[in-house]
Short mmCIF file of C-alpha atoms (C1' of nucleotides) in Angstrom, two decimals:
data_model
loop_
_atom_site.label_atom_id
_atom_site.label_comp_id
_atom_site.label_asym_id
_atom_site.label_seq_id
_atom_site.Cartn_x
_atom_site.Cartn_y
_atom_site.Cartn_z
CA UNK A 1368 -108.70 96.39 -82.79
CA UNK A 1369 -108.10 92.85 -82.62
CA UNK A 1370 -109.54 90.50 -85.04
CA UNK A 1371 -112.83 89.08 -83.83
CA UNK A 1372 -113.09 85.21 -84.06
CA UNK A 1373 -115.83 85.44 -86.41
CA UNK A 1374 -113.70 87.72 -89.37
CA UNK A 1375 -112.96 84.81 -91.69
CA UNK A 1376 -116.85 84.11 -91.75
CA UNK A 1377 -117.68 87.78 -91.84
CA UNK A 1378 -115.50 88.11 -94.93
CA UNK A 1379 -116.26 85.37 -96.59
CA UNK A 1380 -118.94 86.16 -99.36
CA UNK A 1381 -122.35 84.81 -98.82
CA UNK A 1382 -123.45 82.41 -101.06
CA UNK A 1383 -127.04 83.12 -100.68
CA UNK A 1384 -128.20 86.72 -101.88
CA UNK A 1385 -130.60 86.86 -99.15
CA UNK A 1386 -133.62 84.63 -98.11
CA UNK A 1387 -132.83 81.21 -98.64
CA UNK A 1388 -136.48 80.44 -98.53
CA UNK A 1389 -136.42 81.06 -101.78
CA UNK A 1390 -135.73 77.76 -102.28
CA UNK A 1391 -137.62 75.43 -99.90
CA UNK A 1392 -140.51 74.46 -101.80
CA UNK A 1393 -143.35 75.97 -99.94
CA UNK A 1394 -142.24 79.37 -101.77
CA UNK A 1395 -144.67 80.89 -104.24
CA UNK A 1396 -143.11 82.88 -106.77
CA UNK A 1397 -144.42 85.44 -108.74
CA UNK A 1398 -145.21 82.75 -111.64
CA UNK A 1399 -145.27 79.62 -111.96
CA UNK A 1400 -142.95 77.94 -115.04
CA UNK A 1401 -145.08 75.22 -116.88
CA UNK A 1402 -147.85 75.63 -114.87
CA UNK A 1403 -149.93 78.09 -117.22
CA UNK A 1404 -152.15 75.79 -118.90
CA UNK A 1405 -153.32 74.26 -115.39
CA UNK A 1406 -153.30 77.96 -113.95
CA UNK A 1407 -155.59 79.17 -116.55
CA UNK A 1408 -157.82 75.94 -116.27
CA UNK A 1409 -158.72 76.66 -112.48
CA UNK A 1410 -158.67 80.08 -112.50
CA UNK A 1411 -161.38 79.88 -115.00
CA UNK A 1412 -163.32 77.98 -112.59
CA UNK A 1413 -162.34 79.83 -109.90
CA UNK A 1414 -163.79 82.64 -111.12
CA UNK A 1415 -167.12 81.54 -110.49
CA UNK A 1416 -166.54 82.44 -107.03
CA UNK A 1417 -165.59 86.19 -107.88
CA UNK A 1418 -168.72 86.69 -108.97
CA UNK A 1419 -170.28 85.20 -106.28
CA UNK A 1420 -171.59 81.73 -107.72
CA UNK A 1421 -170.36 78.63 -106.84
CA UNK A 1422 -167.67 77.00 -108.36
CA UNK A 1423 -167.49 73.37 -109.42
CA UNK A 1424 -165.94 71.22 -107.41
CA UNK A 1425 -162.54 70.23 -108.55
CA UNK A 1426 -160.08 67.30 -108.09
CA UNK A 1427 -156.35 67.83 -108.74
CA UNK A 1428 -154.36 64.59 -109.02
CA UNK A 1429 -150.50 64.27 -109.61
CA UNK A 1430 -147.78 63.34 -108.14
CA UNK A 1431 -145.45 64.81 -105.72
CA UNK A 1432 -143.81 68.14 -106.49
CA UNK A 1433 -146.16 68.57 -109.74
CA UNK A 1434 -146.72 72.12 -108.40
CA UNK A 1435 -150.72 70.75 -107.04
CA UNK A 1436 -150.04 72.91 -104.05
CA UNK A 1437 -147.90 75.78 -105.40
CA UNK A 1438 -150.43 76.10 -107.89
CA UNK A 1439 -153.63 76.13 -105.27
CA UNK A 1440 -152.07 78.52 -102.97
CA UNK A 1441 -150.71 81.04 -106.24
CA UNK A 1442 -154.49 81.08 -106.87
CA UNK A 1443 -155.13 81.45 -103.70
CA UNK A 1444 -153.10 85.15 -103.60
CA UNK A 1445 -154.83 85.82 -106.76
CA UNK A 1446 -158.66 85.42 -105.23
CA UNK A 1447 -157.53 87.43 -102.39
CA UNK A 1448 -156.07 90.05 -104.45
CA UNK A 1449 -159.22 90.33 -106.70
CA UNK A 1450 -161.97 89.58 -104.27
CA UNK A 1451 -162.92 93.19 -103.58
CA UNK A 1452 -166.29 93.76 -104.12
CA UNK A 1453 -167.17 89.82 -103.43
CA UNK A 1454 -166.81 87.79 -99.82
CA UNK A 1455 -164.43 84.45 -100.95
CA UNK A 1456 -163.28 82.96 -98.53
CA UNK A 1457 -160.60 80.61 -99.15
CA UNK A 1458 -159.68 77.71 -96.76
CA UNK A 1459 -156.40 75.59 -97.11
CA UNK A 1460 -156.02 72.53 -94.99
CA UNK A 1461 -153.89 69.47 -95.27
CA UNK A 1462 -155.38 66.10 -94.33
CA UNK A 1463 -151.89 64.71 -93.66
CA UNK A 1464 -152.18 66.82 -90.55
CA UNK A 1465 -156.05 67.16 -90.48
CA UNK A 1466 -156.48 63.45 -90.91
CA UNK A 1467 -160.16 62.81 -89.29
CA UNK A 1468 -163.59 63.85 -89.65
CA UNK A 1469 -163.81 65.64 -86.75
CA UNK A 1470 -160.73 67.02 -86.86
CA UNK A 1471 -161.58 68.60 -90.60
CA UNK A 1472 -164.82 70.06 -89.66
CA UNK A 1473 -163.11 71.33 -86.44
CA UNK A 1474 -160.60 72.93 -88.03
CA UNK A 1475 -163.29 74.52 -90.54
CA UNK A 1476 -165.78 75.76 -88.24
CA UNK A 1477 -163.24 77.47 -86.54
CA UNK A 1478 -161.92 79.51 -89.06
CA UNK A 1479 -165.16 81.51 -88.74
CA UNK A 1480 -165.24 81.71 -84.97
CA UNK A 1481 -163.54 84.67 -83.86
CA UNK A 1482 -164.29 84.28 -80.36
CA UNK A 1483 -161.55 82.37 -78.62
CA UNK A 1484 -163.82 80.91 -76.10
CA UNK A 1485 -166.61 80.02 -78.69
CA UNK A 1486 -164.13 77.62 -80.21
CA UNK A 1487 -164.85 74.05 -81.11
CA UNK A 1488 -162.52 71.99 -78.76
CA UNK A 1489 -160.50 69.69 -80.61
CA UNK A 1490 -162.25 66.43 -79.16
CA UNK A 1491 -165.51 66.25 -77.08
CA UNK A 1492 -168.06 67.08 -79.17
CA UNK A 1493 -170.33 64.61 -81.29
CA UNK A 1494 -169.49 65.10 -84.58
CA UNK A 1495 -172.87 66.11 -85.20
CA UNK A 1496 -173.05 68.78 -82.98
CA UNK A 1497 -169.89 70.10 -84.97
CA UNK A 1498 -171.19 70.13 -88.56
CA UNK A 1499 -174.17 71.48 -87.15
CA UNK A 1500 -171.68 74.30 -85.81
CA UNK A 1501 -169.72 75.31 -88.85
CA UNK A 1502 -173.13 75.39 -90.90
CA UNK A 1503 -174.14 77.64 -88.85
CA UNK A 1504 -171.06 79.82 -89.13
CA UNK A 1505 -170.78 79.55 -92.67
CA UNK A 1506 -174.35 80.89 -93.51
CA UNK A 1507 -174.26 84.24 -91.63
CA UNK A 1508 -172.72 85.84 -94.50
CA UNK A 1509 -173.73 85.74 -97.83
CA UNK A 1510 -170.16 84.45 -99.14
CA UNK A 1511 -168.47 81.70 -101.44
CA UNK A 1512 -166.22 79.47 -99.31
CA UNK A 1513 -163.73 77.40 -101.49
CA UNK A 1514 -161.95 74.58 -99.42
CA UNK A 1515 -158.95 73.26 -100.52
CA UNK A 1516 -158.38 69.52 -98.75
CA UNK A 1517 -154.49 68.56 -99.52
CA UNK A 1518 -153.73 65.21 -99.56
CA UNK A 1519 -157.28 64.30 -99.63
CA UNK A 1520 -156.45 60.32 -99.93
CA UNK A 1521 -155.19 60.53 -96.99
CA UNK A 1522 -158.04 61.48 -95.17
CA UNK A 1523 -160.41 58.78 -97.44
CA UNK A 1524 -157.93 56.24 -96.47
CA UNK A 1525 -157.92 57.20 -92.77
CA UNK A 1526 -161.49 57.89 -91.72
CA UNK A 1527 -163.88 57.21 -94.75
CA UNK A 1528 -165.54 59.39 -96.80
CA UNK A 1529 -168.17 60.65 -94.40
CA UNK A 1530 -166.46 64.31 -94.32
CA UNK A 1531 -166.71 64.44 -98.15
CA UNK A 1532 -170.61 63.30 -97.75
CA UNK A 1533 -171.15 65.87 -95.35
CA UNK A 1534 -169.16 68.63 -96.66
CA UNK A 1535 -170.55 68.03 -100.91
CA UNK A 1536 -173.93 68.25 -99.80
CA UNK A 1537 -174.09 70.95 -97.47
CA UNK A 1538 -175.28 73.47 -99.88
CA UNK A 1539 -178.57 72.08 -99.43
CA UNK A 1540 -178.09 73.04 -95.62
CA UNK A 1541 -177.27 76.43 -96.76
CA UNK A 1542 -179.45 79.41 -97.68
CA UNK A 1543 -176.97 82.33 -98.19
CA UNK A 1544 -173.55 80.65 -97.58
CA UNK A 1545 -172.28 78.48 -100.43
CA UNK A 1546 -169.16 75.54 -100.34
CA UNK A 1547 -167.13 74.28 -103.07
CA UNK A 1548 -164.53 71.66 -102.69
CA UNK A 1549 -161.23 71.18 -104.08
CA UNK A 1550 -159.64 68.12 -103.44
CA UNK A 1551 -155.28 67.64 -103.93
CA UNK A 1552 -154.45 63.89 -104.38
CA UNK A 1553 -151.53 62.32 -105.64
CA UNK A 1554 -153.15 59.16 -105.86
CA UNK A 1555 -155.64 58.91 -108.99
CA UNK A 1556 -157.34 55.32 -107.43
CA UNK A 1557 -158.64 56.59 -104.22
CA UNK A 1558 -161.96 57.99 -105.90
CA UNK A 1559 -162.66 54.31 -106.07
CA UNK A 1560 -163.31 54.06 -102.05
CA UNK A 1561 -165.66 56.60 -102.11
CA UNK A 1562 -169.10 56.71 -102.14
CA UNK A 1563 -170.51 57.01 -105.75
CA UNK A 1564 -172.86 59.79 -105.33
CA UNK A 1565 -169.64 61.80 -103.46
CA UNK A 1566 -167.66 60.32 -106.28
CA UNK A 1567 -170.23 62.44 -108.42
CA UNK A 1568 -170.61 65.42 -106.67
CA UNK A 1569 -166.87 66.20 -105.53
CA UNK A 1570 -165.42 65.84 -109.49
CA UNK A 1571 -167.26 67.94 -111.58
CA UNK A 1572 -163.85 69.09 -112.64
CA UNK A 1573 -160.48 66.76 -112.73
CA UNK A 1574 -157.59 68.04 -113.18
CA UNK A 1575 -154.09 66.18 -114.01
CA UNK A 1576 -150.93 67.57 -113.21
CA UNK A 1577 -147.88 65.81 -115.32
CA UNK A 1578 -144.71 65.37 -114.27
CA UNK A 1579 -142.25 68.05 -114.98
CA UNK A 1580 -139.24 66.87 -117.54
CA UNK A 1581 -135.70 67.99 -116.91
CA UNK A 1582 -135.64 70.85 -118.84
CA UNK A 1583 -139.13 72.19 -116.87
CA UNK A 1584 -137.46 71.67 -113.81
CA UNK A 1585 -133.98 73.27 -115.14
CA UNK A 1586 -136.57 76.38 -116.09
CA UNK A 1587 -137.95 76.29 -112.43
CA UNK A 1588 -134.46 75.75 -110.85
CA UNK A 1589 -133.28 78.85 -113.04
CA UNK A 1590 -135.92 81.03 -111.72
CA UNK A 1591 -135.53 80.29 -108.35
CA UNK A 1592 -131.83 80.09 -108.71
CA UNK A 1593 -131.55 83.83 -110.33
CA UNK A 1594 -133.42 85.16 -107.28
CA UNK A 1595 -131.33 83.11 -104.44
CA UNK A 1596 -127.48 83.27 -105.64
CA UNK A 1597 -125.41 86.29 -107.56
CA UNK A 1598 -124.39 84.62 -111.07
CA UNK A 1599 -121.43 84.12 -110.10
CA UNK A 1600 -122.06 81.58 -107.02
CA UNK A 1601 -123.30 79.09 -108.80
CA UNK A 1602 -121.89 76.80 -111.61
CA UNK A 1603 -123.75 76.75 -114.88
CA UNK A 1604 -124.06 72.69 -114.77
CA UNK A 1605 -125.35 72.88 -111.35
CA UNK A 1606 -129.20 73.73 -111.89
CA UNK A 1607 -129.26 70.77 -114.93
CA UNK A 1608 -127.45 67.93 -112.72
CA UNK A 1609 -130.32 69.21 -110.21
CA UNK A 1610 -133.00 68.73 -112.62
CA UNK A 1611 -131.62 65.52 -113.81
CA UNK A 1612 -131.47 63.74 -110.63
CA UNK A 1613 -135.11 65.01 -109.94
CA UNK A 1614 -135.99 64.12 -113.21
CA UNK A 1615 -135.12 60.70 -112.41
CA UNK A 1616 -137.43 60.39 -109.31
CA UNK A 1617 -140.61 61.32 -111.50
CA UNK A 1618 -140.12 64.68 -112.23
CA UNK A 1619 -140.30 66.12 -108.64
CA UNK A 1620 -139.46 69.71 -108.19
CA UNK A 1621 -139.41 69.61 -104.63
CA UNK A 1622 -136.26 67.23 -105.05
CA UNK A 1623 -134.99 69.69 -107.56
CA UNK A 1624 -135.28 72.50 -105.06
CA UNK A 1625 -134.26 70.43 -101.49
CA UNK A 1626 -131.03 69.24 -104.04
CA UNK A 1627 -130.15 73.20 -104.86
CA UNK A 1628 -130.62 74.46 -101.20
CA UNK A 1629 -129.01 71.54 -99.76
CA UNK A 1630 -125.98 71.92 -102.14
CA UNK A 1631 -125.81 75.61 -101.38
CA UNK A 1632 -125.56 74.95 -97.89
CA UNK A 1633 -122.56 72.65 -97.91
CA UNK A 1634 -120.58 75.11 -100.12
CA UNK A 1635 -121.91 77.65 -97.57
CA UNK A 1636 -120.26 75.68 -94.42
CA UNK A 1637 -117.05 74.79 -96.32
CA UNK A 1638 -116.59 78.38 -97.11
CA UNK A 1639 -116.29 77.84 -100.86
CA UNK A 1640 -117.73 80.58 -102.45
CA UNK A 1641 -118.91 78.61 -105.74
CA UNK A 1642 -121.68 75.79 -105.61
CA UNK A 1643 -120.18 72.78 -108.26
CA UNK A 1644 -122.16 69.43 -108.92
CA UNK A 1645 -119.55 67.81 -106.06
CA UNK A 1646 -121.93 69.76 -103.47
CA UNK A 1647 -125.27 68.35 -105.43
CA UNK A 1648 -124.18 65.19 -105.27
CA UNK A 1649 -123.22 65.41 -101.94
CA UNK A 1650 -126.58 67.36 -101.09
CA UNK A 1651 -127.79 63.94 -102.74
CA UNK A 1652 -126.47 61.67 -100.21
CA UNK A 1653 -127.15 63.87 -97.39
CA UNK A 1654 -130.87 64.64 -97.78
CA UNK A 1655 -131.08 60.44 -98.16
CA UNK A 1656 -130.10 59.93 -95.02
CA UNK A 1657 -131.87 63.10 -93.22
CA UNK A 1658 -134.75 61.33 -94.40
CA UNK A 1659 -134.25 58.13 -93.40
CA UNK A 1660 -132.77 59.75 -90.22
CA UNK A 1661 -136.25 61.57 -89.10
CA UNK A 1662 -138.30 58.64 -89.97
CA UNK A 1663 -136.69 56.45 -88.01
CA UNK A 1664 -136.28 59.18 -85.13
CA UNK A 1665 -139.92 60.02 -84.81
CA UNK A 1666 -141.07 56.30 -85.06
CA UNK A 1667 -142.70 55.20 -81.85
CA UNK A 1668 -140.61 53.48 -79.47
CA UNK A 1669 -141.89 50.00 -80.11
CA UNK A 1670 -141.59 49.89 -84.47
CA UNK A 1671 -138.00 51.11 -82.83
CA UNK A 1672 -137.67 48.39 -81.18
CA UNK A 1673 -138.82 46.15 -84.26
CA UNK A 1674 -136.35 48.19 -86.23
CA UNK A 1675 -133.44 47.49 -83.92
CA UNK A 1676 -134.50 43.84 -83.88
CA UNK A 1677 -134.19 43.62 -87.87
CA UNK A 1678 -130.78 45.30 -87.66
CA UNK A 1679 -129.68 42.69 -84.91
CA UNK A 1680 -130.45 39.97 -86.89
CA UNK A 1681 -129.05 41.24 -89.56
CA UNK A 1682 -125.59 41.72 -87.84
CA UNK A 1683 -125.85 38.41 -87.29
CA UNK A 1684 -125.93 37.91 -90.60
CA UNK A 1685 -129.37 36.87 -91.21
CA UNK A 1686 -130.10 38.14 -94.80
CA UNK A 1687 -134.02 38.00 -94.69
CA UNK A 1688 -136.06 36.89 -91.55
CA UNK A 1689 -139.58 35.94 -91.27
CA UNK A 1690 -142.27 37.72 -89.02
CA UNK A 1691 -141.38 35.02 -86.49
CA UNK A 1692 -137.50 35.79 -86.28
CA UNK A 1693 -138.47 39.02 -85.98
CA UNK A 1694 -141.54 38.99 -83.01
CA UNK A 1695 -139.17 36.40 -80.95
CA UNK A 1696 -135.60 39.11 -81.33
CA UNK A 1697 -138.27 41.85 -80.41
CA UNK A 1698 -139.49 40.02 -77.29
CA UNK A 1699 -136.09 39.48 -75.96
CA UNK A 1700 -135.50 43.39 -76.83
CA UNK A 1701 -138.41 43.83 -74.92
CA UNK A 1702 -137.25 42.10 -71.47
CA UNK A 1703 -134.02 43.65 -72.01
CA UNK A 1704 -135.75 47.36 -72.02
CA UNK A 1705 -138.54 46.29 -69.68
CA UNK A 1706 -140.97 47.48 -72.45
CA UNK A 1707 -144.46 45.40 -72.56
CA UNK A 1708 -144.32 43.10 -74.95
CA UNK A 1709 -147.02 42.91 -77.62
CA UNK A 1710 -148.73 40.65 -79.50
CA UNK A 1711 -147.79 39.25 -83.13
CA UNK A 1712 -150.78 40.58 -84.81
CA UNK A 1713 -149.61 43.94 -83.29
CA UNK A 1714 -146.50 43.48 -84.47
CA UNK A 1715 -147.78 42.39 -88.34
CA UNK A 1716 -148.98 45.63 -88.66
CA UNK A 1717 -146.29 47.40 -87.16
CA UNK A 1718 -143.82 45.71 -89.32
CA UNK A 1719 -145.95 46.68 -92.72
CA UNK A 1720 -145.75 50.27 -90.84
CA UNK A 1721 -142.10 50.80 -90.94
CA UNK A 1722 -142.47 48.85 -94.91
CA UNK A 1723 -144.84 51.74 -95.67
CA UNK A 1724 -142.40 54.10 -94.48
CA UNK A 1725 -139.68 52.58 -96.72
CA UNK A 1726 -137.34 51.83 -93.70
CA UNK A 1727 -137.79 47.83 -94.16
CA UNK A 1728 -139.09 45.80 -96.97
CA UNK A 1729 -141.52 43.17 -96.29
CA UNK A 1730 -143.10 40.97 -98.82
CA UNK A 1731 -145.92 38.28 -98.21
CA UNK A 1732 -143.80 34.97 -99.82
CA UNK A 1733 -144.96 31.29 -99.01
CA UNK A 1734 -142.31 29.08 -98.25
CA UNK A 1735 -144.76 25.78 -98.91
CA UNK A 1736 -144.37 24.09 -95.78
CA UNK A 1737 -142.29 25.94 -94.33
CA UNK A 1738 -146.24 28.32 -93.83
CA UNK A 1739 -146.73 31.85 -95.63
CA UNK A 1740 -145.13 34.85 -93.86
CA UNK A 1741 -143.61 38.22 -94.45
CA UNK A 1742 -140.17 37.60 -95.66
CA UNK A 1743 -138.03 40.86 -93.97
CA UNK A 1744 -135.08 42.92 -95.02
CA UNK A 1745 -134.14 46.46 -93.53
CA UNK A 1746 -133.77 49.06 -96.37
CA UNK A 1747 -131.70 51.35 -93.81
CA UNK A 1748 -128.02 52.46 -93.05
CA UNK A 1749 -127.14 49.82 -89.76
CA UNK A 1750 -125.07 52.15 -88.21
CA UNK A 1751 -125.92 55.22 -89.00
CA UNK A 1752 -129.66 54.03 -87.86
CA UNK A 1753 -128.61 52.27 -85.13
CA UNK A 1754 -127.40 55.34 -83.68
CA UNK A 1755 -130.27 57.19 -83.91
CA UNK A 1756 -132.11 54.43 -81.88
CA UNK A 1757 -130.01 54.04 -79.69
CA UNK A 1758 -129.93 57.29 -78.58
CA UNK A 1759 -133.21 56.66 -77.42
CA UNK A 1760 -133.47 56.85 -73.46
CA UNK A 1761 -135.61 53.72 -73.25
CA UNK A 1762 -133.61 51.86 -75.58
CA UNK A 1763 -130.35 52.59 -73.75
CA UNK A 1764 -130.08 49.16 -72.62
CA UNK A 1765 -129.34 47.19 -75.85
CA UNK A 1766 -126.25 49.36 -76.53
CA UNK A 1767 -124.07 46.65 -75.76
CA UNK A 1768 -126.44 44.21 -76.45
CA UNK A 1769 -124.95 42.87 -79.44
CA UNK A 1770 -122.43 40.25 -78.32
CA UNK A 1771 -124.19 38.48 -75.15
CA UNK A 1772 -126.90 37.73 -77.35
CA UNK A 1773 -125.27 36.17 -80.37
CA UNK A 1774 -124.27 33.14 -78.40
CA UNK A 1775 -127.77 32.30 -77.62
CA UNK A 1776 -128.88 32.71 -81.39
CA UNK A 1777 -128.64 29.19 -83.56
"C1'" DT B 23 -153.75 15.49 -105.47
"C1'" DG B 24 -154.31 16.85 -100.97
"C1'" DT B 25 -152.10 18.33 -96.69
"C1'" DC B 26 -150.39 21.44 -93.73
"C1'" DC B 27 -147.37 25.13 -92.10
"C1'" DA B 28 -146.86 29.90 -90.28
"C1'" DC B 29 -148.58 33.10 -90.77
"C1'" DT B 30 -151.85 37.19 -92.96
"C1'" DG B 31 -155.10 40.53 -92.36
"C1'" DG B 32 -160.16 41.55 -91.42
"C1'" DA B 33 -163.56 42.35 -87.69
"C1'" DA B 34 -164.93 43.54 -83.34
"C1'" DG B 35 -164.23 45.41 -79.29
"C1'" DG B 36 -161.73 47.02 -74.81
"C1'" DG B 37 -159.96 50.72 -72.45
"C1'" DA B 38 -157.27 54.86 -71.75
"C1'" DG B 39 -157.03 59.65 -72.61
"C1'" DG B 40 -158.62 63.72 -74.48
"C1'" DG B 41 -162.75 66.68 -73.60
"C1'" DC B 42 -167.63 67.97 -73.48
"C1'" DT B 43 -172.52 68.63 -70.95
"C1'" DT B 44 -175.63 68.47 -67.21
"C1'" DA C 493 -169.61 63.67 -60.45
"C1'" DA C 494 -171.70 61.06 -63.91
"C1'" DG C 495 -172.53 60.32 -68.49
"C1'" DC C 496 -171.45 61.29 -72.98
"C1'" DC C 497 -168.36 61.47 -77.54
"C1'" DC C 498 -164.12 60.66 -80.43
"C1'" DT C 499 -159.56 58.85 -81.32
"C1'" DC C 500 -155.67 55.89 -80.64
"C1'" DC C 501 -153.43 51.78 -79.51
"C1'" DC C 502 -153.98 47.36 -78.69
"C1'" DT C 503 -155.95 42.46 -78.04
"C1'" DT C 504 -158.71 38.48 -79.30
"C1'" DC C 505 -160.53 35.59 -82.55
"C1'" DC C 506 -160.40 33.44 -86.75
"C1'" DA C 507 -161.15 32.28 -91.70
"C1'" DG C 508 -158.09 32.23 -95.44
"C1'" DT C 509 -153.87 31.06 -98.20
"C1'" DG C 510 -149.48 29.91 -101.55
"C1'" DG C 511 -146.87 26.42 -102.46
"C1'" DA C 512 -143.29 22.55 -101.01
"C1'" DC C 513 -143.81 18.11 -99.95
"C1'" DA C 514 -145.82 13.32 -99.34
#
DNA sequence: TGTCCACTGGAAGGGAGGGCTT
DNA sequence: AAGCCCTCCCTTCCAGTGGACA
């Protein structure tokens, strides 16, 4: 038989032993390394629940990839391995995603509706009318209902912390239903915009989750590392130049584990059969610019436009521009495209957007005289970026923008 | 010391777009 | 169909400001 094109990849040996989710960091292992103490700690308050009370409300702060969420959601199997003789019911949401106060108590009351066509609709209703709704739900059973908000700053910051009013004090509301809350931040400040008596009621219980050092992450990278490759895939340095690098970025496992996968998967397409530090550091580079990459690809077309205009001026060899260099290069973007043009204070907060998001940096400076205004940089790869915007249909125009326009710049 | 520039960033509100109820 | 509600994106208006310069 003749050799089928795909033999050499066929015989090559897989560098993965099987599921490669193993390492993406929404995997819950079996344990958690260095994550007993905090385990213990909310299990014990967990328990509460088990028996049918309700817990204290809890806040978990730390910062990204502490193992806040891994740690929720392992406790999460455990409640629903152990809740036999007890109705728990245990809610998960993120407020990156479930950013509003409708939206959360939506998203809640649902969960209990069964009916498809009894469903809250996702907009429409006055809030009211909603709560009102999921109250309802909650207290035909006689049950303990734990909800875990993710990223709860994000949801203060967004919409206020009218949710968190409704949703501490609705136990009053309830006669054989009963809520506890357990809030996931990784800022530790953003108690401060809320409401002292929810301030009160929604920390009975704080939590802090410290970084992990190198060798914590080299134990986590191990673990994970045992169950993803065949010893002999992977080189022995390879899991502490992982943890290193994390290390670096405040102790974030998630780095740790996007680093390993990453590097497994360019030994993987290279056909080498061995994963070396070359591949990490390589993995380094390339999840940088995937990042950078999909922020810049899913930014509305106009903070592209702003974008592009930095980059302009900046091939022009502008170093740093002021808001006003950069609202008059996006206006004559923005009769190149056709696009509406829109107004500077628009534009302000636009431009602190894409700052937020790390793809520019913009700093408030006063130049005396000269008035007080954001001075500009871009903090992205031109070309690469460019690229990316430019393979945006509306932006097609400016592809060969470059050139006609410098002579008209001073 | 005061002036004055080029904005900043808060507040309020319009209006479109989703969807509900009556 | 008319009258609501909620969110998102945006505009309008404007008081406030850090610091070079006269």
């Amino acid at each position: 038989m003749e050799d089928s094109i795909f033999e050499p990849y066929l015989a090559m040996k897989a560098i993965f032993k099987k599921d490669r989710d193993i390492l993406r960091p929404s995997y819950i292992p079996e344990n958690l390394p260095h994550r007993e103490r905090q385990i213990k700690q909310l299990a014990s308050i967990l328990a509460m629940a088990l028996r049918g009370e309700r817990p204290s409300n809890v806040l978990i702060f730390g910062k990204t990839g502490t193992g806040k969420t891994a740690t929720v959601k392992y406790l999460q199997k455990e409640v629903e391995k152990a809740k036999k003789w007890s109705r728990v019911d245990y809610l998960y949401m993120n407020c990156e995603v479930t950013d509003t106060q409708y939206s959360v108590l939506q998203n809640l009351g649902n969960r209990f509706i069964e009916d498809f066509d009894e469903r809250i609709p996702f907009t429409g209703w006055p809030t009211e009318r909603v709560y009102n709704m999921l109250r309802e739900k909650l207290d035909e059973e006689r049950r303990v209902v734990v909800v875990v908000l993710d990223e709860i700053d994000k949801l203060i910051y967004k919409s206020g912390d009218d949710v968190l009013y409704h949703l501490t004090r609705i136990n009053e509301d309830l006669k054989k239903a009963k809520v506890s809350i357990l809030g996931i931040s990784n800022d530790l400040k953003f108690t401060e915009f809320l409401d002292p008596r929810v301030r009160s009621r929604l920390s009975d219980e704080k939590m802090v989750f410290p970084p992990y050092n190198a060798e914590e992450l080299k134990d986590i990278l191990g673990q994970r590392a045992d169950l993803a490759f065949d010893d002999d895939v992977i080189d022995e340095s390879v899991t502490s130049l992982c943890a290193a690098l994390a290390a670096q970025e405040h102790g974030d496992a998630r780095r740790a584990l996007d680093l390993l996968r990453v590097a497994a998967e360019i030994a993987e397409r290279n056909n080498e059969n061995k994963i070396t530090d070359r591949h990490v550091l390589r993995a380094k580079n390339q999840l940088e610019l995937d990042c950078v990459i999909e922020a810049v690809k899913s930014l509305p077309t106009q903070s592209k436009l702003i974008l592009l205009g930095i980059i302009m001026n900046e091939e022009m060899g502008a170093t740093r521009m002021t808001t006003g260099d950069v609202y008059s290069m996006y206006k004559q973007l923005c009769r190149r495209t056709g696009m509406s043009i829109l107004t500077q204070r628009r534009i302000t907060d636009l431009i602190s957007e894409l700052d937020m998001l790390g793809l520019v940096s913009a700093r408030v400076k006063s130049f005396g005289r000269g008035g007080r205004t954001k001075e500009i940089q871009s903090s992205v790869p031109a070309l690469e970026t460019r690229r990316v915007l430019e393979r945006d249909e509306l932006l097609s125009n400016v592809k060969n923008f470059r050139l006609k326009f410098q002579t008209t710049l001073i």
